[in-house]
mmCIF file of C-alpha atoms in Angstrom:
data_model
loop_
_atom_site.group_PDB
_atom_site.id
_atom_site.type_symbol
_atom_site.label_atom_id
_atom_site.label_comp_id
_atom_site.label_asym_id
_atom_site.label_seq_id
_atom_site.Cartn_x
_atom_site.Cartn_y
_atom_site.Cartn_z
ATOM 1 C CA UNK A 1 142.216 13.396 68.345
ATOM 2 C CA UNK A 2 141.060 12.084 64.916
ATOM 3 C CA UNK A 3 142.770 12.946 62.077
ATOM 4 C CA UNK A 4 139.823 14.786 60.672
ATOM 5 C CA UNK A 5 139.841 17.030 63.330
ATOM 6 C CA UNK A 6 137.069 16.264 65.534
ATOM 7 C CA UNK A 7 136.991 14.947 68.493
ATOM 8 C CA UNK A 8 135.289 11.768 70.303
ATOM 9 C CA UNK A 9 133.007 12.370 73.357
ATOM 10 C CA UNK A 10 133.555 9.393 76.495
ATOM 11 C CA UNK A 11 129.665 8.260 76.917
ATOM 12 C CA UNK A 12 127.478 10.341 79.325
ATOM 13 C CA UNK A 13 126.841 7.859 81.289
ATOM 14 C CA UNK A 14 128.353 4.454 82.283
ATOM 15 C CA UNK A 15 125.637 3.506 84.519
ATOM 16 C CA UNK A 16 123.194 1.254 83.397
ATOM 17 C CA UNK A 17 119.934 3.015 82.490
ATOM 18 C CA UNK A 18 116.581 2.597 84.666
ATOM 19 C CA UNK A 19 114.128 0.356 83.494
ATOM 20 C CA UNK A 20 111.545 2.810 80.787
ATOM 21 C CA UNK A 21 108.504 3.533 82.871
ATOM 22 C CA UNK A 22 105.162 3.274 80.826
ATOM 23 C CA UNK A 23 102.346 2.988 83.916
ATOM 24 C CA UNK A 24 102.925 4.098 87.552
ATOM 25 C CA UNK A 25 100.217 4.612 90.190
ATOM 26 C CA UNK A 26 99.991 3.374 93.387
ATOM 27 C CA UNK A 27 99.978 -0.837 93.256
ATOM 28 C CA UNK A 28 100.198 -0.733 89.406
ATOM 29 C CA UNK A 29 103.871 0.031 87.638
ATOM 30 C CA UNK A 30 104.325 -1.291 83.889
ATOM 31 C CA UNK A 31 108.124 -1.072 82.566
ATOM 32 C CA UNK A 32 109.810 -2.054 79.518
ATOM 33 C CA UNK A 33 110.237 -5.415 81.551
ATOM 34 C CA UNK A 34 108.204 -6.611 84.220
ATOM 35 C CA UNK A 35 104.317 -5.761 84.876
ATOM 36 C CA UNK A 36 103.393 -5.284 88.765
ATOM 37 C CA UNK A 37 99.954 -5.270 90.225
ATOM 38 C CA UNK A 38 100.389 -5.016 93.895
ATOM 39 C CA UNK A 39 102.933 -7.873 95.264
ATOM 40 C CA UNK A 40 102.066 -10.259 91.616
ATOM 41 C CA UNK A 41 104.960 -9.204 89.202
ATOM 42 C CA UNK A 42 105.349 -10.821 86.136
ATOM 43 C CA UNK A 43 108.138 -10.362 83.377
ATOM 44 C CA UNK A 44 106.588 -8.815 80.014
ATOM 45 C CA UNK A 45 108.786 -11.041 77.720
ATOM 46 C CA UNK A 46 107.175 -13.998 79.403
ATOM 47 C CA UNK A 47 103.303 -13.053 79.370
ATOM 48 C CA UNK A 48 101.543 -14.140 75.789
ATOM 49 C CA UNK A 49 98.437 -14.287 74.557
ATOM 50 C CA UNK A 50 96.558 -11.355 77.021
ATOM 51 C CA UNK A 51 92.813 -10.734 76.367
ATOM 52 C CA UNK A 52 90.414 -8.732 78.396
ATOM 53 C CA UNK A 53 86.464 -9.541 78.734
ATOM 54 C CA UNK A 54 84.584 -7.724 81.605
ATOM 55 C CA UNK A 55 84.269 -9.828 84.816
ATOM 56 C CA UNK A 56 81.245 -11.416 86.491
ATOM 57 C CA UNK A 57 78.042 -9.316 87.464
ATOM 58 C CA UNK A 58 77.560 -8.084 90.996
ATOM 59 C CA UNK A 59 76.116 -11.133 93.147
ATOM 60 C CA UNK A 60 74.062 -9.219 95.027
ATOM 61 C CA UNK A 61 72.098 -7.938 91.892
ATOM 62 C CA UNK A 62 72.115 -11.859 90.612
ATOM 63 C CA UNK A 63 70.159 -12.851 93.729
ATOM 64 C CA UNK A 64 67.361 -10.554 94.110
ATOM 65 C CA UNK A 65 66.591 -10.941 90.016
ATOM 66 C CA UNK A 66 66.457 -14.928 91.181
ATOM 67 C CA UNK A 67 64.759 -14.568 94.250
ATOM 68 C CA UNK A 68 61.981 -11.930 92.450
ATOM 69 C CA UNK A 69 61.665 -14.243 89.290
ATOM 70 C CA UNK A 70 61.218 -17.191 91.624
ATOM 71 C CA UNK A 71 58.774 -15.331 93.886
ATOM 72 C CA UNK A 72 56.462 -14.092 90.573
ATOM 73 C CA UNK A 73 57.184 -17.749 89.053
ATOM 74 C CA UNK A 74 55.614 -18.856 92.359
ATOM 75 C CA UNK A 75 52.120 -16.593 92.474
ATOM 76 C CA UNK A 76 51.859 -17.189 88.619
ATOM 77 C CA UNK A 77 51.690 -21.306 89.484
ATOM 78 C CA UNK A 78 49.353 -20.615 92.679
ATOM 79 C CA UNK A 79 46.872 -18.759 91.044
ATOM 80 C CA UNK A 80 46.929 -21.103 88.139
ATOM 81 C CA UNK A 81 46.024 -24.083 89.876
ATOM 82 C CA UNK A 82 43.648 -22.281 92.267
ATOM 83 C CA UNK A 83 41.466 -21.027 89.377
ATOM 84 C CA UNK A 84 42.121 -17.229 90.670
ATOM 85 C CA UNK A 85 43.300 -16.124 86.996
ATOM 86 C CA UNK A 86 39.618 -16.534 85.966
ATOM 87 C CA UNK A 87 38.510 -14.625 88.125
ATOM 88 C CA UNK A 88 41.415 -11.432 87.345
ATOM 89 C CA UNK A 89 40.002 -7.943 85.911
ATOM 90 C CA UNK A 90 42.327 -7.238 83.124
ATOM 91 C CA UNK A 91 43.769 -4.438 85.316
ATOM 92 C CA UNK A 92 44.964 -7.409 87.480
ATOM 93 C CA UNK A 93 46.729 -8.829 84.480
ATOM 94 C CA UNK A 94 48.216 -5.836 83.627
ATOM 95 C CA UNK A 95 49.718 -5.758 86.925
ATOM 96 C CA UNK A 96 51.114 -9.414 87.044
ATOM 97 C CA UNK A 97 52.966 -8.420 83.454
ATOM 98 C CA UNK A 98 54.189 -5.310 84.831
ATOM 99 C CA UNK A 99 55.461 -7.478 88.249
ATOM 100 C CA UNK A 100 56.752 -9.900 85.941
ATOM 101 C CA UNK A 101 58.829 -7.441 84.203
ATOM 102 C CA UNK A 102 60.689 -6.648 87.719
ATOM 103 C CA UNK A 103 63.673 -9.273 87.036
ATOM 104 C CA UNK A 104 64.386 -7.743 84.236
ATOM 105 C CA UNK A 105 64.477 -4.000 85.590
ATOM 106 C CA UNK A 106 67.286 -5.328 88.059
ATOM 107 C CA UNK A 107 68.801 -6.665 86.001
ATOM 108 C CA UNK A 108 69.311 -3.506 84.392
ATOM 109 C CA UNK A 109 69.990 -1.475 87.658
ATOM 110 C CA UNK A 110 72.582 -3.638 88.648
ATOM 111 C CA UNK A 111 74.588 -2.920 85.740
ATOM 112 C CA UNK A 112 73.876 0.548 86.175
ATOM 113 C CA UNK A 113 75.191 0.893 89.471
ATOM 114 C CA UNK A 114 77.479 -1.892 90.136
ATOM 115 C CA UNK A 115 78.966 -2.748 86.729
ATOM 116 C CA UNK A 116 80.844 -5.675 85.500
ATOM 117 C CA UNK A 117 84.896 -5.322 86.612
ATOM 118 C CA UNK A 118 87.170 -5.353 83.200
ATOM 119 C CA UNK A 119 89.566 -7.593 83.848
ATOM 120 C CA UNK A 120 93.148 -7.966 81.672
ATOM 121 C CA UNK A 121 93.914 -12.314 81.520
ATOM 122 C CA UNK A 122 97.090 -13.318 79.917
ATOM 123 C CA UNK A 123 99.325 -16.487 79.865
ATOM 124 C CA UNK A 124 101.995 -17.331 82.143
ATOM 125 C CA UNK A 125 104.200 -20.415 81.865
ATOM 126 C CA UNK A 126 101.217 -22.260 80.228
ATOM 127 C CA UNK A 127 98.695 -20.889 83.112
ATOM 128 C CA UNK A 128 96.159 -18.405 82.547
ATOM 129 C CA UNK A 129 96.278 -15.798 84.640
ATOM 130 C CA UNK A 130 94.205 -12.848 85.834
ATOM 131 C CA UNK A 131 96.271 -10.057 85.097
ATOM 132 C CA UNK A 132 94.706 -7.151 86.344
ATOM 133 C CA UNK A 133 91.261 -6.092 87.413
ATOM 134 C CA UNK A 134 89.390 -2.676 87.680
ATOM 135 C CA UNK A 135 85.991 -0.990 87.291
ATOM 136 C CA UNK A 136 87.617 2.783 86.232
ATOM 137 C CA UNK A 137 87.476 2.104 81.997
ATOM 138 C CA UNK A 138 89.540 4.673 81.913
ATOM 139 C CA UNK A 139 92.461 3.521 83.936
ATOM 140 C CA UNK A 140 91.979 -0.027 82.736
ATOM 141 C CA UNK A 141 92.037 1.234 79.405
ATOM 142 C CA UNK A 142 95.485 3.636 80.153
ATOM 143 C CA UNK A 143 96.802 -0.010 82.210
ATOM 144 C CA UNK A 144 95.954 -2.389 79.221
ATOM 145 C CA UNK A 145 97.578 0.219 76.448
ATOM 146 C CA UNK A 146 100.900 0.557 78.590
ATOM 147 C CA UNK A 147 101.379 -3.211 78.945
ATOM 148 C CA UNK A 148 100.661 -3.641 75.151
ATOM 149 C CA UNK A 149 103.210 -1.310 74.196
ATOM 150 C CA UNK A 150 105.861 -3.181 76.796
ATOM 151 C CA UNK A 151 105.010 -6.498 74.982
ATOM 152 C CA UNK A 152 105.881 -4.685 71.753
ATOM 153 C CA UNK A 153 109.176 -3.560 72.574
ATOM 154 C CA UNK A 154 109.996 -7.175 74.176
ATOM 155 C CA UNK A 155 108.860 -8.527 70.744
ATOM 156 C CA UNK A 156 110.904 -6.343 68.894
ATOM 157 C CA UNK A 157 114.059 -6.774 70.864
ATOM 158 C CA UNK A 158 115.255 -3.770 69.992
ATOM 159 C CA UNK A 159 114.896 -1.568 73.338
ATOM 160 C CA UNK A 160 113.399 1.701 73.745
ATOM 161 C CA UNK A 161 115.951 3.699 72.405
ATOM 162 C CA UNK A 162 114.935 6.735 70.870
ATOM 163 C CA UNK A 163 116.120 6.562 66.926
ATOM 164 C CA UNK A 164 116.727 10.055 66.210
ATOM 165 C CA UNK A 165 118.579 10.511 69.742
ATOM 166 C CA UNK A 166 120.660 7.011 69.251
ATOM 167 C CA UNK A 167 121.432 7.918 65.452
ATOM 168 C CA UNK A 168 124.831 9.608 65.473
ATOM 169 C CA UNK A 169 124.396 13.591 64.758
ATOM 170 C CA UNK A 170 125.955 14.588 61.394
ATOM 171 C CA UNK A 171 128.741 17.049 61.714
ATOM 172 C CA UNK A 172 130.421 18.623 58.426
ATOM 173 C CA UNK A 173 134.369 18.299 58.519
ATOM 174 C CA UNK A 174 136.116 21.912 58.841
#
């Protein structure tokens, strides 16, 4: 008893708390301390400067815009040294520059249907690493915000305490 009259409360708890959970799906968790991506784990206080940049494009779509340029590279040569574009109605060139345009077109498919990865790189122990990798925006976006806001509370130092629930609640004396 204090000699105000109130009373002092023993701690809820004496346990120590769980780890503050900011990402959790299955393979992925982000917490206050460590970032998991399947069986890779690394601690948040020791990852530094993280980036992301969007991955490389699909190899399949790579080869068949090199094989078709190569291909209409090809025909454009042979007819030029056989004297056949002479000889071409301007429908026939019309064609060749709409054929010639077909790299380009899948180029543009491939990215529509098998886009780029976005992939989250950071720095660990001097090595750069590939964090995480996905081709969902939205998750990658909801993965890259929750390990952002980990860094930010191991840069800080302070925890994740909430401030109005930590601050001691203001009682009058009676």
């Amino acid at each position: 008893m204090q000699t105000d009259g109130s009373t002092t409360r023993p701690p809820r708890s004496t346990r120590p708390a769980a780890p503050t959970l900011l990402y959790a799906r299955p393979g992925i968790v982000v917490t206050a301390e460590r970032f998991s991506v399947g069986r890779a784990s690394w601690p948040v206080a020791e990852l530094t400067q993280v980036w992301t940049t969007r991955g490389p494009h699909d190899r399949l779509a790579l080869r068949a815009v090199t094989i078709s340029a190569a291909l209409i590279g090809g025909v454009g040569v042979l007819l030029g040294f056989t004297g056949g574009l002479q000889r071409l109605t301007a429908t026939a060139y019309l064609m060749l520059g709409a054929v010639g345009l077909l790299p380009l077109l899948l180029v543009v498919a491939g990215d529509r249907w098998r886009p780029p990865a976005y992939e989250l790189w950071g720095r660990h122990r001097d090595a750069e690493v590939l964090l995480f990798s996905s081709d969902d925006e939205r998750q990658f976006g909801q993965v890259t915000r929750a390990l952002q806001r980990a860094r930010e509370g191991a840069r800080l130092g302070g925890g994740w305490t909430d401030p109005v629930a930590s601050s001691g609640v203001w009682r009058p004396n009676r």
